[in-house]
PDB file of C-alpha atoms in Angstrom:
ATOM      1  CA  MET A 738      58.450 141.992  99.297  1.00 94.00           C
ATOM      2  CA  ARG A 739      56.193 139.150  98.295  1.00 97.00           C
ATOM      3  CA  GLN A 740      57.375 135.566  98.017  1.00 98.00           C
ATOM      4  CA  LEU A 741      56.086 134.006  94.815  1.00 97.00           C
ATOM      5  CA  ALA A 742      57.597 130.544  94.895  1.00 97.00           C
ATOM      6  CA  ASP A 743      60.072 128.089  96.327  1.00 97.00           C
ATOM      7  CA  ILE A 744      61.624 126.337  93.367  1.00 96.00           C
ATOM      8  CA  PRO A 745      62.959 122.911  94.309  1.00 94.00           C
ATOM      9  CA  HIS A 746      66.487 122.072  93.221  1.00 95.00           C
ATOM     10  CA  PRO A 747      69.006 119.623  94.706  1.00 96.00           C
ATOM     11  CA  GLU A 748      71.961 122.027  94.417  1.00 95.00           C
ATOM     12  CA  ALA A 749      70.544 125.166  96.057  1.00 97.00           C
ATOM     13  CA  LYS A 750      67.493 126.605  97.714  1.00 98.00           C
ATOM     14  CA  ILE A 751      65.819 128.868  95.159  1.00 98.00           C
ATOM     15  CA  THR A 752      63.197 131.434  96.107  1.00 98.00           C
ATOM     16  CA  LEU A 753      61.411 133.805  93.761  1.00 98.00           C
ATOM     17  CA  PHE A 754      60.176 137.153  95.063  1.00 98.00           C
ATOM     18  CA  SER A 755      58.397 140.180  93.633  1.00 97.00           C
ATOM     19  CA  TRP A 756      59.428 143.581  94.919  1.00 97.00           C
ATOM     20  CA  ASN A 757      59.396 147.156  93.694  1.00 97.00           C
ATOM     21  CA  GLY A 758      58.870 146.361  89.995  1.00 97.00           C
ATOM     22  CA  LYS A 759      61.428 143.563  90.000  1.00 98.00           C
ATOM     23  CA  TYR A 760      61.597 139.834  90.313  1.00 98.00           C
ATOM     24  CA  LEU A 761      64.269 138.727  92.767  1.00 98.00           C
ATOM     25  CA  ILE A 762      65.790 135.313  92.283  1.00 98.00           C
ATOM     26  CA  LYS A 763      67.496 134.241  95.506  1.00 98.00           C
ATOM     27  CA  LEU A 764      69.745 131.186  95.570  1.00 98.00           C
ATOM     28  CA  GLU A 765      71.121 129.864  98.856  1.00 98.00           C
ATOM     29  CA  ARG A 766      73.639 127.184  99.599  1.00 98.00           C
ATOM     30  CA  GLY A 767      75.039 126.783 103.092  1.00 96.00           C
ATOM     31  CA  PRO A 768      76.125 130.176 104.447  1.00 97.00           C
ATOM     32  CA  PHE A 769      76.182 131.786 101.000  1.00 98.00           C
ATOM     33  CA  GLU A 770      73.505 133.446  98.918  1.00 98.00           C
ATOM     34  CA  GLN A 771      73.198 135.067  95.511  1.00 98.00           C
ATOM     35  CA  THR A 772      70.400 137.399  94.475  1.00 98.00           C
ATOM     36  CA  TYR A 773      69.561 138.378  90.915  1.00 98.00           C
ATOM     37  CA  LYS A 774      67.176 141.236  90.150  1.00 98.00           C
ATOM     38  CA  VAL A 775      65.170 141.102  86.934  1.00 98.00           C
ATOM     39  CA  SER A 776      63.030 144.075  85.974  1.00 98.00           C
ATOM     40  CA  GLU A 777      59.395 143.255  85.361  1.00 97.00           C
ATOM     41  CA  MET A 778      59.836 145.303  82.179  1.00 97.00           C
ATOM     42  CA  ASP A 779      62.370 142.758  80.852  1.00 97.00           C
ATOM     43  CA  VAL A 780      60.137 139.695  81.102  1.00 97.00           C
ATOM     44  CA  ALA A 781      56.521 139.053  80.199  1.00 95.00           C
ATOM     45  CA  SER A 782      55.671 136.790  83.123  1.00 94.00           C
ATOM     46  CA  GLU A 783      56.813 134.820  86.125  1.00 94.00           C
ATOM     47  CA  ALA A 784      57.069 131.821  83.785  1.00 96.00           C
ATOM     48  CA  GLU A 785      59.790 133.605  81.797  1.00 97.00           C
ATOM     49  CA  VAL A 786      61.720 134.260  85.002  1.00 97.00           C
ATOM     50  CA  ARG A 787      61.496 130.565  85.841  1.00 96.00           C
ATOM     51  CA  ALA A 788      62.740 129.746  82.321  1.00 97.00           C
ATOM     52  CA  LEU A 789      65.938 131.652  83.114  1.00 97.00           C
ATOM     53  CA  LEU A 790      66.685 129.076  85.805  1.00 97.00           C
ATOM     54  CA  ASP A 791      67.889 126.439  83.393  1.00 96.00           C
ATOM     55  CA  GLU A 792      70.611 123.924  84.205  1.00 95.00           C
ATOM     56  CA  GLU A 793      73.352 126.108  82.689  1.00 98.00           C
ATOM     57  CA  PHE A 794      72.371 129.041  84.935  1.00 98.00           C
ATOM     58  CA  ILE A 795      72.172 126.819  88.027  1.00 97.00           C
ATOM     59  CA  ALA A 796      75.507 125.148  87.245  1.00 97.00           C
ATOM     60  CA  ALA A 797      77.192 128.560  86.972  1.00 98.00           C
ATOM     61  CA  ALA A 798      75.617 129.648  90.277  1.00 98.00           C
ATOM     62  CA  VAL A 799      76.825 126.457  91.988  1.00 97.00           C
ATOM     63  CA  GLN A 800      80.354 127.112  90.676  1.00 98.00           C
ATOM     64  CA  ARG A 801      80.072 130.658  92.013  1.00 98.00           C
ATOM     65  CA  PHE A 802      79.116 129.275  95.439  1.00 98.00           C
ATOM     66  CA  ALA A 803      82.294 127.176  95.375  1.00 98.00           C
ATOM     67  CA  GLN A 804      84.313 130.274  94.457  1.00 98.00           C
ATOM     68  CA  MET A 805      82.650 132.261  97.252  1.00 98.00           C
ATOM     69  CA  HIS A 806      83.605 129.513  99.719  1.00 98.00           C
ATOM     70  CA  HIS A 807      87.171 129.530  98.396  1.00 98.00           C
ATOM     71  CA  ASP A 808      87.407 133.344  98.658  1.00 98.00           C
ATOM     72  CA  LEU A 809      86.151 133.361 102.236  1.00 97.00           C
ATOM     73  CA  GLN A 810      88.521 130.577 103.273  1.00 97.00           C
ATOM     74  CA  ALA A 811      91.421 132.425 101.632  1.00 97.00           C
ATOM     75  CA  ALA A 812      90.559 135.573 103.594  1.00 97.00           C
ATOM     76  CA  PHE A 813      90.499 133.563 106.831  1.00 97.00           C
ATOM     77  CA  THR A 814      93.893 132.132 105.973  1.00 97.00           C
ATOM     78  CA  ARG A 815      95.408 135.535 105.062  1.00 97.00           C
ATOM     79  CA  HIS A 816      94.382 136.909 108.430  1.00 97.00           C
ATOM     80  CA  ASP A 817      95.167 133.769 110.467  1.00 96.00           C
ATOM     81  CA  ILE A 818      91.528 133.455 111.531  1.00 95.00           C
ATOM     82  CA  TYR A 819      90.158 129.982 112.113  1.00 78.00           C
TER      83      TYR A 819
END
């Protein structure tokens, strides 16, 4: 796996990788991470992958991080784990 770029953003750490004919877009926030795989056949360049990372995409990912946090906390609560 080859790291192509760190893409600065205030809401999440974003890293772009190339691996096995795919671009991997990795977003991290606290203890959570999301990875999206985009086939190199579906985009013409790294620039097109970066274009996917618009504010609407990032906002949805940030909401998903909040939902992930909520889901984990709910599981802790269901099992009386703190």
